PDB file of C-alpha atoms in Angstrom:
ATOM      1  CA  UNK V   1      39.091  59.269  59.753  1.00 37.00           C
ATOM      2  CA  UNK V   2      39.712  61.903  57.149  1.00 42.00           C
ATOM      3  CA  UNK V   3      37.494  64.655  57.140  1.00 47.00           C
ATOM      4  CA  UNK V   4      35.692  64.823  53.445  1.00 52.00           C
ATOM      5  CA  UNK V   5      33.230  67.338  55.098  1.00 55.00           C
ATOM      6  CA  UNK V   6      34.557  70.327  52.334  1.00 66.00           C
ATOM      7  CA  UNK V   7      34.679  68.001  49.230  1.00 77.00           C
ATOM      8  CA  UNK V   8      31.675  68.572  46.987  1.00 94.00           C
ATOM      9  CA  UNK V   9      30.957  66.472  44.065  1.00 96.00           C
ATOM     10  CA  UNK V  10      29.596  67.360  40.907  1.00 98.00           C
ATOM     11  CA  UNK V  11      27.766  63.795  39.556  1.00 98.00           C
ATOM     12  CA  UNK V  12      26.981  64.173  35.743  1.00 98.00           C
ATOM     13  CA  UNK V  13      25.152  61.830  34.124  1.00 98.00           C
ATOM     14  CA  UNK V  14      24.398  61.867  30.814  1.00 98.00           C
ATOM     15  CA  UNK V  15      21.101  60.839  29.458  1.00 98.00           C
ATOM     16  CA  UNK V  16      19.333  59.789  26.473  1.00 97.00           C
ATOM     17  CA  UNK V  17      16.081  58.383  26.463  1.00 97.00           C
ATOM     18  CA  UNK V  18      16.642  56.347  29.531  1.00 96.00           C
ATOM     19  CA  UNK V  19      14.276  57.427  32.145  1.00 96.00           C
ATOM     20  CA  UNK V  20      13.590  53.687  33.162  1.00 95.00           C
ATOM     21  CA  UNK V  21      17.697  53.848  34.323  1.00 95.00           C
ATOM     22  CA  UNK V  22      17.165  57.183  35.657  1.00 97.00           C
ATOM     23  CA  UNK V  23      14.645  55.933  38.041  1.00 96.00           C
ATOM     24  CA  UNK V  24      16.900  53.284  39.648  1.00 95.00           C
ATOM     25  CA  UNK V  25      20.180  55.434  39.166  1.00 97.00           C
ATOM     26  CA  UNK V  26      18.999  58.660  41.264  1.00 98.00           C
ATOM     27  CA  UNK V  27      17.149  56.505  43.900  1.00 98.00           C
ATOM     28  CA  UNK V  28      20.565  55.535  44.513  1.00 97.00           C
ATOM     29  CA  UNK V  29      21.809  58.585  44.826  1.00 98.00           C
ATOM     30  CA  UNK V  30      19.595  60.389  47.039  1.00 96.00           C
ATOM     31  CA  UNK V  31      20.494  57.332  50.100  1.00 97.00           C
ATOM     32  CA  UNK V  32      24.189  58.616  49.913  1.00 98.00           C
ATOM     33  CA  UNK V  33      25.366  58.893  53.278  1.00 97.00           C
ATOM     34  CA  UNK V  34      28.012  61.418  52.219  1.00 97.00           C
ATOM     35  CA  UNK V  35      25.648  64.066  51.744  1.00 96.00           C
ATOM     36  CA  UNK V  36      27.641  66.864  49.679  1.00 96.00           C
ATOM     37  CA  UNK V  37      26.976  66.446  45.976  1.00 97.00           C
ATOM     38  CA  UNK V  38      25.096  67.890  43.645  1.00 98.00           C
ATOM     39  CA  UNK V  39      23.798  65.993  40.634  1.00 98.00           C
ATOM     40  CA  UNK V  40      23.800  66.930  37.371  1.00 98.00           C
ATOM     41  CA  UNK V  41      21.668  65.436  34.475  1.00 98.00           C
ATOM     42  CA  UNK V  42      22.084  66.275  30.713  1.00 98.00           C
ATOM     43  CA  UNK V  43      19.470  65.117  28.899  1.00 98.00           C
ATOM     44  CA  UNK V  44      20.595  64.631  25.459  1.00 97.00           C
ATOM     45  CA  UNK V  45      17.734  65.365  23.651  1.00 97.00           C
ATOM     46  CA  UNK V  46      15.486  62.487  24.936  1.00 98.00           C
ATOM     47  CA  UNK V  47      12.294  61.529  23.087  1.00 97.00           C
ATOM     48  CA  UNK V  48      10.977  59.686  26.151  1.00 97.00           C
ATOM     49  CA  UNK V  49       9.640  61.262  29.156  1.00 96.00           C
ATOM     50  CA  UNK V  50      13.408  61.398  31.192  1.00 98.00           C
ATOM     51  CA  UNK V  51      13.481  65.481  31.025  1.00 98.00           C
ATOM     52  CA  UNK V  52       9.674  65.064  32.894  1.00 98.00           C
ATOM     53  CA  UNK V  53      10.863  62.926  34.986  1.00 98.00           C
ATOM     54  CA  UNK V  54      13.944  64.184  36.521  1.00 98.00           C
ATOM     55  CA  UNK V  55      11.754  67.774  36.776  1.00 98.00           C
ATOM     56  CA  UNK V  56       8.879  65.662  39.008  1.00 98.00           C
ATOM     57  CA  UNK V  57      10.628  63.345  40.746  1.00 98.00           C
ATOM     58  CA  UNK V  58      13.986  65.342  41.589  1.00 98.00           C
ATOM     59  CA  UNK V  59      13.622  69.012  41.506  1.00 98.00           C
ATOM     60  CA  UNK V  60      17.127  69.159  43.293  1.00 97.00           C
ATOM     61  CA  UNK V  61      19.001  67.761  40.091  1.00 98.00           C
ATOM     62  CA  UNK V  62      20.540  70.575  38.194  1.00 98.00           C
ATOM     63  CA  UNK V  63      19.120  69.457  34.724  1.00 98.00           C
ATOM     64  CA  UNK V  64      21.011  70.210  31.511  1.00 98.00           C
ATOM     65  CA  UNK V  65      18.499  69.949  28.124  1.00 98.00           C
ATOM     66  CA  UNK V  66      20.324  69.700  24.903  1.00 98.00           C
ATOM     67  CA  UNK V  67      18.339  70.094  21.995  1.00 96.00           C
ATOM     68  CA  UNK V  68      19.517  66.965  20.002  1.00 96.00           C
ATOM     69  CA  UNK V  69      21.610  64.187  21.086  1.00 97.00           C
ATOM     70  CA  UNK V  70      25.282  65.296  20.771  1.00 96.00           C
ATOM     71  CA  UNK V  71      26.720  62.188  22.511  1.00 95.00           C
ATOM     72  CA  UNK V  72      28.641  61.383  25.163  1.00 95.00           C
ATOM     73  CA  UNK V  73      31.442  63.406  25.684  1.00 96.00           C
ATOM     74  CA  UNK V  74      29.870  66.884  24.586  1.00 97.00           C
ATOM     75  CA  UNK V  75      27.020  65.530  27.444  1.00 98.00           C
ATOM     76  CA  UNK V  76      29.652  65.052  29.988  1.00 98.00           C
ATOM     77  CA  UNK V  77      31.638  68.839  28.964  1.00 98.00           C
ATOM     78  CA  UNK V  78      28.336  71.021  29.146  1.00 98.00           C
ATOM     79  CA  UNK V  79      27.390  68.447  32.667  1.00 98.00           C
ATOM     80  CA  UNK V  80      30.879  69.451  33.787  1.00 98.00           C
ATOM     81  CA  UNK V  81      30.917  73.287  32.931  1.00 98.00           C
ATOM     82  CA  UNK V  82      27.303  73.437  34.744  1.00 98.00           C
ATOM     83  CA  UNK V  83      29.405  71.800  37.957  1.00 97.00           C
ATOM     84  CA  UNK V  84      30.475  73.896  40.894  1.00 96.00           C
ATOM     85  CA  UNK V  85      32.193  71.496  43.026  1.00 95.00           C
ATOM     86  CA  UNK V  86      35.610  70.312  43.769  1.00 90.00           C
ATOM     87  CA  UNK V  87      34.945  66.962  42.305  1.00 94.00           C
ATOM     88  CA  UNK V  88      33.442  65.998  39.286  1.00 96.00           C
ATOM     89  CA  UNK V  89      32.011  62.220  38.960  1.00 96.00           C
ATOM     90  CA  UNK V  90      30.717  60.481  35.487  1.00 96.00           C
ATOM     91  CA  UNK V  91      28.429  58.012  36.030  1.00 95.00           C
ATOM     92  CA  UNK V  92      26.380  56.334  33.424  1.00 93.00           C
ATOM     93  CA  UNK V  93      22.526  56.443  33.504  1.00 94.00           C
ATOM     94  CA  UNK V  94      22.579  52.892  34.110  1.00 91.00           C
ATOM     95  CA  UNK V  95      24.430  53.139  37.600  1.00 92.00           C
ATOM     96  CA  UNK V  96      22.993  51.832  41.382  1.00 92.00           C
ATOM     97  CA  UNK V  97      25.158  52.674  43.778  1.00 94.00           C
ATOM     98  CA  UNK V  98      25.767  51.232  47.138  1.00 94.00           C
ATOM     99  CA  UNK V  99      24.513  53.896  49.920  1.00 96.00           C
ATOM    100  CA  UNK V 100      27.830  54.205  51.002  1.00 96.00           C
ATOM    101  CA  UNK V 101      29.987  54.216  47.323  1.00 95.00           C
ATOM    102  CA  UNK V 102      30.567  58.443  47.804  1.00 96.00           C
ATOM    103  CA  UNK V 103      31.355  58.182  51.413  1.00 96.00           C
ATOM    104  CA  UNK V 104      34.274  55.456  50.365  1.00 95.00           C
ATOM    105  CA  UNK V 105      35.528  57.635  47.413  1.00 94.00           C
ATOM    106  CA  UNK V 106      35.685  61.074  48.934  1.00 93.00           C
ATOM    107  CA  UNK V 107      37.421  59.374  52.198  1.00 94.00           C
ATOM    108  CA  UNK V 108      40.193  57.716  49.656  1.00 93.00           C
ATOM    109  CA  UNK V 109      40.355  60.620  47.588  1.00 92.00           C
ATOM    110  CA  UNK V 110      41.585  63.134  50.475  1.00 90.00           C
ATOM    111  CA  UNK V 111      43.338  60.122  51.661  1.00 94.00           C
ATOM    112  CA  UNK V 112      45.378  60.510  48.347  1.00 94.00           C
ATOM    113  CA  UNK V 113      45.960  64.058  47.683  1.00 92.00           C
ATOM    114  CA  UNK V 114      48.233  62.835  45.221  1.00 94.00           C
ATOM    115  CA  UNK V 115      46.091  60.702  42.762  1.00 92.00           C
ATOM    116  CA  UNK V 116      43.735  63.223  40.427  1.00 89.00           C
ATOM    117  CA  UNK V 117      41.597  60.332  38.988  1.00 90.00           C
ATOM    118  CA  UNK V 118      39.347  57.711  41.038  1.00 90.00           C
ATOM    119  CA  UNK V 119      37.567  54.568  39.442  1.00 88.00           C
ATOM    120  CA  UNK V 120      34.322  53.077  40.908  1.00 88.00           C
ATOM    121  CA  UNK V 121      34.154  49.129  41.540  1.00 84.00           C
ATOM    122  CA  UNK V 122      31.604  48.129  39.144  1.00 84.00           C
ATOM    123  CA  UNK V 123      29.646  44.886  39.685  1.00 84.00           C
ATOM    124  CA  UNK V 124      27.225  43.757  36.956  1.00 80.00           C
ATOM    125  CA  UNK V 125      23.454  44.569  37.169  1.00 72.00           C
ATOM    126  CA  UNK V 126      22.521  40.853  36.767  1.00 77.00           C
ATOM    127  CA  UNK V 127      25.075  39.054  38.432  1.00 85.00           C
ATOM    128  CA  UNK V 128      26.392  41.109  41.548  1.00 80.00           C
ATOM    129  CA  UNK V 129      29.143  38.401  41.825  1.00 87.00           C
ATOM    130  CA  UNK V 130      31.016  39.516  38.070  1.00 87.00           C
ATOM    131  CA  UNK V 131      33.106  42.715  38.663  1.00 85.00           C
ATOM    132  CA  UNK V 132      32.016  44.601  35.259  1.00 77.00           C
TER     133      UNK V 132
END
């Protein structure tokens, strides 16, 4: 097996006003069994209670308030400046991930030292049998 051991991840995942996602997205995250990550939420300015949240519930999450929503990709650059890591993953706010998804990826991508970009298998939320 390929040792992943030095390969950190920065996970950003934009937000806006979807703590109910939240709550099922970094449940998933914290059951990793590849352990060396570091999430990163930017809240887009969020009129529900996501930024209270995240601060309760996961005081490890490197969280990211912008005043007012700004979209998408200006979420993902200032999630992606605030990163550290080797890696950077995007994941939407409205993500479970299998306990071992990071463990998979991080073996493939040393695996591949040539490939720069990595794509999750996505299965849909309702029906776990339609690849999304």
């Amino acid at each position: 097996m390929t040792d992943t051991s030095s390969s950190g991840i920065d996970i950003v995942i934009p937000n806006w006003n979807g703590r109910q996602m939240l709550e099922i997205c970094l449940a998933s995250l914290v059951v990793q069994r590849y352990r060396n990550f570091r999430i990163i939420v930017v809240d887009n300015g969020s009129a529900d209670d996501s930024v209270a949240f995240v601060k309760d519930h996961y005081p490890e999450v490197l969280l990211v308030e912008l005043p007012e929503n700004q979209g998408f990709g200006a979420a993902v650059n200032e999630g992606i400046k605030a990163g550290t890591n080797d890696w950077v993953l995007l994941l939407n706010n409205d993500i479970e991930m299998d306990s071992l998804c990071l463990e998979i990826l991080m073996r493939e991508a040393v695996a591949e030292p040539d490939y720069k970009l990595f794509a999750l298998k996505m299965v849909s939320f309702h029906d776990r049998s339609i690849l999304d």
